[in-house]
Short mmCIF file of C-alpha atoms in Angstrom, two decimals:
data_model
loop_
_atom_site.label_atom_id
_atom_site.label_comp_id
_atom_site.label_asym_id
_atom_site.label_seq_id
_atom_site.Cartn_x
_atom_site.Cartn_y
_atom_site.Cartn_z
CA MET N 1 0.00 0.00 0.00
CA GLN N 2 1.47 3.34 -1.06
CA ILE N 3 0.39 7.00 -0.86
CA GLY N 4 2.51 9.07 -3.18
CA PRO N 5 6.13 8.33 -2.25
CA HIS N 6 5.20 6.77 1.10
CA LEU N 7 5.27 2.98 1.27
CA LEU N 8 3.10 1.88 4.20
CA ARG N 9 3.73 -1.13 6.43
CA ASN N 10 0.27 -2.57 5.86
CA ASN N 11 -3.26 -1.68 4.80
CA VAL N 12 -4.83 -1.31 8.26
CA PHE N 13 -5.35 2.37 9.08
CA VAL N 14 -6.45 4.53 12.04
CA ALA N 15 -9.42 6.79 11.30
CA PRO N 16 -9.14 10.45 12.31
CA MET N 17 -11.46 11.05 15.28
CA ALA N 18 -11.95 14.42 16.95
CA GLY N 19 -10.84 14.33 20.58
CA VAL N 20 -9.34 10.86 20.18
CA THR N 21 -6.57 10.58 17.60
CA ASP N 22 -4.15 13.01 19.15
CA ARG N 23 -0.42 12.43 18.75
CA PRO N 24 0.03 10.08 21.75
CA PHE N 25 -2.84 7.86 20.60
CA ARG N 26 -1.77 7.85 16.94
CA GLN N 27 1.76 6.92 17.92
CA LEU N 28 0.54 4.08 20.14
CA CYS N 29 -1.65 2.71 17.34
CA LYS N 30 1.30 2.80 14.95
CA GLU N 31 3.48 1.00 17.47
CA LEU N 32 0.76 -1.65 17.76
CA GLY N 33 0.49 -2.36 14.08
CA ALA N 34 -1.39 0.41 12.30
CA GLY N 35 0.11 1.14 8.91
CA TYR N 36 -1.14 4.71 8.75
CA ALA N 37 -2.87 7.32 10.91
CA VAL N 38 -4.37 10.74 10.25
CA SER N 39 -4.57 13.60 12.74
CA GLU N 40 -7.72 15.10 14.17
CA MET N 41 -9.17 17.66 11.78
CA ALA N 42 -7.52 21.08 11.76
CA ALA N 43 -9.70 24.09 10.98
CA SER N 44 -8.89 25.96 7.78
CA ASN N 45 -9.86 29.32 9.32
CA PRO N 46 -6.50 31.13 9.65
CA ARG N 47 -7.65 32.88 12.83
CA LEU N 48 -7.60 29.49 14.57
CA TRP N 49 -4.18 28.24 13.45
CA ALA N 50 -2.30 29.73 16.38
CA THR N 51 -4.72 28.54 19.07
CA GLU N 52 -3.49 26.01 21.58
CA LYS N 53 -6.07 23.46 20.40
CA SER N 54 -5.10 23.75 16.73
CA SER N 55 -1.40 23.70 17.53
CA ARG N 56 -1.81 20.45 19.43
CA ARG N 57 -3.76 18.86 16.62
CA THR N 58 -0.95 19.51 14.16
CA ASP N 59 1.91 18.60 16.48
CA HIS N 60 3.79 15.62 15.04
CA THR N 61 6.97 15.79 17.12
CA GLY N 62 8.57 12.34 17.17
CA GLU N 63 5.66 10.68 15.37
CA MET N 64 6.30 7.72 13.09
CA GLU N 65 6.13 8.69 9.42
CA PRO N 66 4.25 9.42 7.27
CA LYS N 67 2.73 12.36 9.12
CA ALA N 68 -0.77 13.13 7.86
CA VAL N 69 -2.95 16.13 8.76
CA GLN N 70 -6.67 16.33 8.07
CA ILE N 71 -8.00 19.78 7.23
CA ALA N 72 -11.62 20.93 7.36
CA GLY N 73 -13.38 23.95 5.94
CA ALA N 74 -15.52 25.23 3.10
CA ASP N 75 -13.47 27.96 1.42
CA PRO N 76 -11.07 26.71 -1.27
CA LYS N 77 -8.51 29.46 -0.64
CA ASP N 78 -8.52 28.96 3.12
CA LEU N 79 -8.13 25.21 2.69
CA ALA N 80 -5.26 25.68 0.24
CA ASP N 81 -3.55 28.10 2.64
CA CYS N 82 -4.14 25.68 5.53
CA ALA N 83 -2.60 22.85 3.55
CA ARG N 84 0.51 24.94 2.83
CA PHE N 85 0.74 25.99 6.48
CA ASN N 86 0.65 22.39 7.68
CA VAL N 87 3.16 21.18 5.10
CA GLU N 88 5.52 23.89 6.34
CA ARG N 89 5.04 22.44 9.84
CA GLY N 90 5.98 18.94 8.73
CA ALA N 91 2.83 17.36 7.27
CA GLN N 92 3.76 14.80 4.61
CA ILE N 93 0.19 14.05 3.53
CA ILE N 94 -2.87 16.34 3.57
CA ASP N 95 -6.32 14.80 4.00
CA ILE N 96 -9.47 16.81 3.21
CA ASN N 97 -12.47 16.18 5.48
CA MET N 98 -15.75 15.74 3.63
CA GLY N 99 -17.01 13.04 5.95
CA CYS N 100 -17.76 14.56 9.35
CA PRO N 101 -21.53 14.38 10.01
CA VAL N 102 -21.57 16.52 13.19
CA LYS N 103 -24.18 19.29 13.07
CA LYS N 104 -21.92 22.16 14.09
CA VAL N 105 -19.51 21.18 11.31
CA CYS N 106 -22.19 20.68 8.66
CA ASN N 107 -24.00 23.88 9.65
CA ALA N 108 -20.84 25.74 8.68
CA TRP N 109 -20.93 23.96 5.31
CA CYS N 110 -17.91 21.88 6.20
CA GLY N 111 -17.41 18.13 6.45
CA SER N 112 -20.06 16.03 4.72
CA ALA N 113 -22.23 19.09 4.04
CA LEU N 114 -19.90 19.79 1.11
CA LEU N 115 -21.26 16.72 -0.68
CA GLN N 116 -24.36 18.77 -1.53
CA ASP N 117 -22.31 21.06 -3.80
CA GLU N 118 -20.23 19.12 -6.31
CA GLU N 119 -18.93 22.29 -7.97
CA LEU N 120 -17.58 23.48 -4.61
CA VAL N 121 -16.04 20.05 -4.04
CA LYS N 122 -14.22 20.42 -7.37
CA ARG N 123 -12.94 23.88 -6.51
CA ILE N 124 -11.70 22.67 -3.11
CA VAL N 125 -9.84 19.61 -4.34
CA ASP N 126 -8.34 21.55 -7.25
CA ALA N 127 -7.15 24.32 -4.90
CA VAL N 128 -5.62 22.03 -2.28
CA VAL N 129 -3.91 19.69 -4.73
CA GLY N 130 -2.48 22.70 -6.54
CA ALA N 131 -1.26 24.33 -3.32
CA VAL N 132 1.14 21.66 -2.03
CA ASP N 133 3.73 19.26 -3.35
CA VAL N 134 2.72 16.38 -1.04
CA PRO N 135 -0.03 13.81 -1.65
CA VAL N 136 -3.58 15.01 -0.96
CA THR N 137 -6.25 12.50 0.04
CA LEU N 138 -10.01 12.78 0.57
CA LYS N 139 -12.27 11.27 3.23
CA PHE N 140 -15.97 11.40 2.45
CA ARG N 141 -19.34 9.68 2.81
CA THR N 142 -21.65 8.01 0.35
CA GLY N 143 -23.83 11.13 0.05
CA TRP N 144 -25.95 13.65 1.93
CA ASP N 145 -28.79 11.20 2.55
CA ARG N 146 -29.96 7.88 1.13
CA ASP N 147 -31.92 9.59 -1.63
CA ASN N 148 -28.89 11.63 -2.62
CA LYS N 149 -25.89 9.31 -2.86
CA ASN N 150 -23.25 10.86 -5.09
CA ALA N 151 -20.07 9.10 -4.01
CA LEU N 152 -19.32 8.01 -7.58
CA ASN N 153 -19.44 11.61 -8.81
CA ILE N 154 -17.30 12.84 -5.92
CA ALA N 155 -14.75 10.07 -6.52
CA ARG N 156 -14.38 10.97 -10.20
CA ILE N 157 -14.04 14.66 -9.39
CA ALA N 158 -11.34 13.84 -6.84
CA GLU N 159 -9.41 11.54 -9.16
CA ASP N 160 -9.50 14.09 -11.98
CA ALA N 161 -8.11 16.72 -9.59
CA GLY N 162 -5.13 14.55 -8.65
CA ILE N 163 -6.29 13.23 -5.28
CA ALA N 164 -3.92 10.40 -4.31
CA MET N 165 -6.30 8.24 -2.25
CA LEU N 166 -9.97 8.07 -1.29
CA THR N 167 -11.39 6.96 2.06
CA LEU N 168 -15.11 6.27 1.95
CA HIS N 169 -17.30 5.76 5.02
CA GLY N 170 -20.24 3.52 4.16
CA ARG N 171 -22.92 5.86 5.53
CA THR N 172 -24.55 9.10 4.39
CA ARG N 173 -24.37 12.30 6.37
CA ALA N 174 -27.99 11.82 7.46
CA ASP N 175 -27.14 8.37 8.84
CA GLY N 176 -24.60 9.81 11.26
CA TYR N 177 -23.32 6.70 13.00
CA LYS N 178 -26.71 4.98 13.19
CA GLY N 179 -27.60 1.68 11.58
CA ASP N 180 -25.14 -0.44 9.65
CA ALA N 181 -22.56 0.79 7.19
CA GLU N 182 -23.14 -0.40 3.63
CA TYR N 183 -20.33 -1.51 1.37
CA ASP N 184 -21.93 -1.68 -2.08
CA THR N 185 -21.16 1.99 -2.70
CA ILE N 186 -17.55 1.49 -1.66
CA ALA N 187 -17.28 -1.43 -4.08
CA ALA N 188 -18.76 0.68 -6.88
CA VAL N 189 -16.34 3.52 -6.19
CA LYS N 190 -13.40 1.11 -6.19
CA LYS N 191 -14.44 -0.15 -9.64
CA SER N 192 -14.85 3.37 -11.00
CA VAL N 193 -11.43 4.85 -10.15
CA SER N 194 -7.80 3.86 -10.55
CA ILE N 195 -6.50 5.44 -7.33
CA PRO N 196 -6.40 3.56 -3.98
CA VAL N 197 -9.69 3.30 -2.08
CA VAL N 198 -9.96 2.76 1.68
CA ALA N 199 -13.12 1.26 3.19
CA ASN N 200 -14.36 2.73 6.47
CA GLY N 201 -17.33 2.03 8.73
CA ASP N 202 -18.20 -0.68 11.28
CA ILE N 203 -14.89 -2.53 11.00
CA THR N 204 -14.75 -3.99 14.48
CA SER N 205 -12.88 -7.29 14.18
CA PRO N 206 -10.31 -9.14 12.06
CA GLU N 207 -13.10 -11.16 10.40
CA LYS N 208 -15.05 -8.01 9.52
CA ALA N 209 -11.91 -6.41 8.09
CA LYS N 210 -11.34 -9.38 5.78
CA PHE N 211 -15.00 -9.47 4.76
CA VAL N 212 -14.99 -5.76 3.86
CA LEU N 213 -11.75 -6.01 1.89
CA ASP N 214 -13.03 -9.04 -0.02
CA TYR N 215 -16.51 -7.60 -0.62
CA THR N 216 -15.44 -4.14 -1.75
CA GLY N 217 -12.11 -4.86 -3.40
CA ALA N 218 -10.75 -1.90 -1.42
CA ASP N 219 -7.03 -1.45 -1.05
CA ALA N 220 -7.17 -0.87 2.71
CA ILE N 221 -9.51 -0.59 5.66
CA MET N 222 -9.77 2.19 8.24
CA VAL N 223 -10.71 1.46 11.86
CA GLY N 224 -12.27 4.13 14.05
CA ARG N 225 -14.38 3.54 17.14
CA ALA N 226 -13.28 -0.09 17.53
CA ALA N 227 -9.76 1.14 18.31
CA GLN N 228 -10.90 3.19 21.30
CA GLY N 229 -9.45 1.38 24.29
CA ARG N 230 -8.14 -1.45 22.09
CA PRO N 231 -5.28 -0.01 20.01
CA TRP N 232 -3.85 -3.51 19.56
CA ILE N 233 -6.75 -4.24 17.19
CA PHE N 234 -4.45 -3.13 14.36
CA ARG N 235 -1.93 -5.90 14.91
CA GLU N 236 -4.78 -8.38 15.40
CA ILE N 237 -6.31 -7.43 12.04
CA ASP N 238 -2.98 -7.31 10.23
CA TYR N 239 -2.02 -10.75 11.57
CA TYR N 240 -5.37 -12.26 10.61
CA LEU N 241 -5.21 -10.81 7.09
CA ARG N 242 -1.73 -12.27 6.61
CA THR N 243 -2.21 -15.67 8.23
CA GLY N 244 -5.92 -16.39 8.68
CA GLN N 245 -5.14 -17.00 12.35
CA HIS N 246 -6.08 -15.08 15.49
CA LEU N 247 -3.59 -13.59 17.90
CA PRO N 248 -4.33 -14.37 21.55
CA ALA N 249 -5.69 -11.58 23.73
CA PRO N 250 -2.95 -9.29 25.02
CA LEU N 251 -1.17 -10.11 28.26
CA VAL N 252 -2.37 -8.21 31.30
CA ASP N 253 1.18 -7.06 32.01
CA GLU N 254 1.60 -5.81 28.45
CA VAL N 255 -1.57 -3.73 28.62
CA ARG N 256 -0.56 -2.47 32.05
CA ALA N 257 2.72 -1.20 30.56
CA LEU N 258 0.99 0.21 27.46
CA MET N 259 -1.49 2.10 29.62
CA ASP N 260 1.36 3.60 31.62
CA GLU N 261 3.14 4.62 28.40
CA HIS N 262 -0.05 6.07 26.89
CA LEU N 263 -1.02 8.03 29.99
CA ARG N 264 2.44 9.49 30.59
CA GLY N 265 2.60 10.56 26.96
CA HIS N 266 -0.90 12.01 27.26
CA TYR N 267 -0.02 14.06 30.35
CA ALA N 268 3.17 15.35 28.72
CA PHE N 269 1.18 16.37 25.64
CA TYR N 270 -1.69 18.15 27.42
CA GLY N 271 -0.18 19.13 30.75
CA ASP N 272 -1.25 17.64 34.07
CA TYR N 273 -4.54 19.50 34.60
CA LEU N 274 -6.06 18.99 31.15
CA GLY N 275 -4.30 15.65 30.72
CA VAL N 276 -5.96 14.04 33.74
CA ARG N 277 -9.39 15.12 32.54
CA THR N 278 -9.00 14.16 28.89
CA ALA N 279 -7.42 10.83 29.84
CA ARG N 280 -10.61 9.72 31.60
CA LYS N 281 -12.38 8.78 28.37
CA HIS N 282 -9.40 6.71 27.19
CA ILE N 283 -9.20 4.88 30.52
CA GLY N 284 -12.93 4.24 30.41
CA TRP N 285 -12.60 2.69 26.95
CA TYR N 286 -9.71 0.47 28.05
CA VAL N 287 -11.65 -1.02 30.98
CA ARG N 288 -15.25 -1.03 29.73
CA ASP N 289 -15.42 -4.73 28.80
CA LEU N 290 -13.35 -6.02 31.72
CA GLN N 291 -14.57 -7.38 35.02
CA GLY N 292 -15.07 -4.48 37.44
CA GLY N 293 -14.47 -1.97 34.67
CA GLU N 294 -17.61 0.13 35.10
CA GLU N 295 -17.23 0.42 38.87
CA PHE N 296 -13.57 1.37 38.41
CA ARG N 297 -14.42 3.96 35.74
CA GLN N 298 -16.86 5.75 38.04
CA LYS N 299 -14.31 5.94 40.87
CA MET N 300 -11.47 6.91 38.56
CA ASN N 301 -13.46 9.86 37.18
CA LEU N 302 -13.30 11.46 40.63
CA LEU N 303 -9.49 11.44 40.77
CA GLU N 304 -7.85 14.81 40.21
CA SER N 305 -4.09 14.18 39.96
CA VAL N 306 -1.67 12.41 37.64
CA ASP N 307 -0.24 10.26 40.43
CA GLU N 308 -3.67 9.16 41.66
CA GLN N 309 -4.77 8.27 38.15
CA LEU N 310 -1.61 6.34 37.32
CA LEU N 311 -1.76 4.39 40.59
CA ALA N 312 -5.46 3.56 40.17
CA VAL N 313 -4.97 2.28 36.61
CA ASP N 314 -1.96 0.22 37.65
CA GLN N 315 -3.90 -1.34 40.52
CA PHE N 316 -6.88 -2.07 38.28
CA PHE N 317 -4.80 -4.04 35.80
CA GLU N 318 -3.02 -5.78 38.67
CA SER N 319 -6.48 -6.95 39.74
CA GLN N 320 -7.10 -8.50 36.32
CA TRP N 321 -4.45 -11.12 37.07
CA ARG N 322 -7.00 -13.03 39.15
CA TYR N 323 -8.79 -13.95 35.89
CA GLY N 324 -5.67 -15.07 34.02
CA GLU N 325 -2.49 -13.77 32.45
CA ARG N 326 -4.38 -12.42 29.43
CA LEU N 327 -7.24 -9.93 29.33
CA GLN N 328 -10.64 -11.57 29.63
CA TYR N 329 -12.92 -9.26 27.66
CA ARG N 330 -15.99 -11.46 27.74
CA LEU N 331 -15.73 -12.28 31.43
CA ALA N 332 -17.88 -9.37 32.63
CA GLU N 333 -20.76 -10.34 30.32
CA ASP N 334 -20.41 -14.04 31.12
CA LEU N 335 -20.54 -13.41 34.87
CA GLN N 336 -23.63 -11.22 34.53
CA ALA N 337 -25.36 -13.84 32.39
CA ALA N 338 -24.58 -16.53 34.97
#
């Protein structure tokens, strides 16, 4: 799998997710087998570039290459300028967001709202591709709603403009994240273009990843919500695609060490005060399917310091040893059913 000059390790990618795929999380996913990761979306409005939030989102210090930044906006000139700005800061790939379904984004005619105006889509992709000398990719949805699916038109516009890769989420903007993703549109787009196509949406297991790749003919798959709290899903999928075999669940001690690494990197990135608070959602995702996870999450959310949080997480994973040397994800459900 290749994007421009960048040869990727595999075809299992991390989806950009606002408030999730910050640099510490992206780096951890790459260390655990992801072949590629894209940053949280950076606003194209130049007044926001110097804000602390935007600066963090485009901070790639020490990150495994290639370094990809997703940009969002509705004005072709602003998006072109934003692309140049991020390339100057080290971005090696620029991704344009036409997939976000969130109301506040779509109300500003950004994200998937752009799919309603194919002429504007053309002007945007032409402007951004022409502004930088690095590969430009596009992430989008199947259409505005189920009566207005225009992914094939958008894909052709993008390819004609010189877009290097397409990532297609198998839902419309109106679907949000409800219902099931559909893959027929992704398969049709793959057949209609000659550039790489990445399938996104509801890829939650190694088996599902293989099914989607086989069904759509896509070149790669992109995992989003299923990676929250389980960043090792990338190595599990990659291994299954290569061998047809499953990796065992991770060792408790390995996850204990990974959590410590992730949290310390998170605190260093955000600072102690904000880091403790933004780490709570990650910790909650890590423990949600483990025995005692929900009770622990509620207590952990009351902790206010780095040291308290680190100690509590360490003790929680120490407690998981009583169920075996490997994480027992189904144990909580099994005990409740019994």
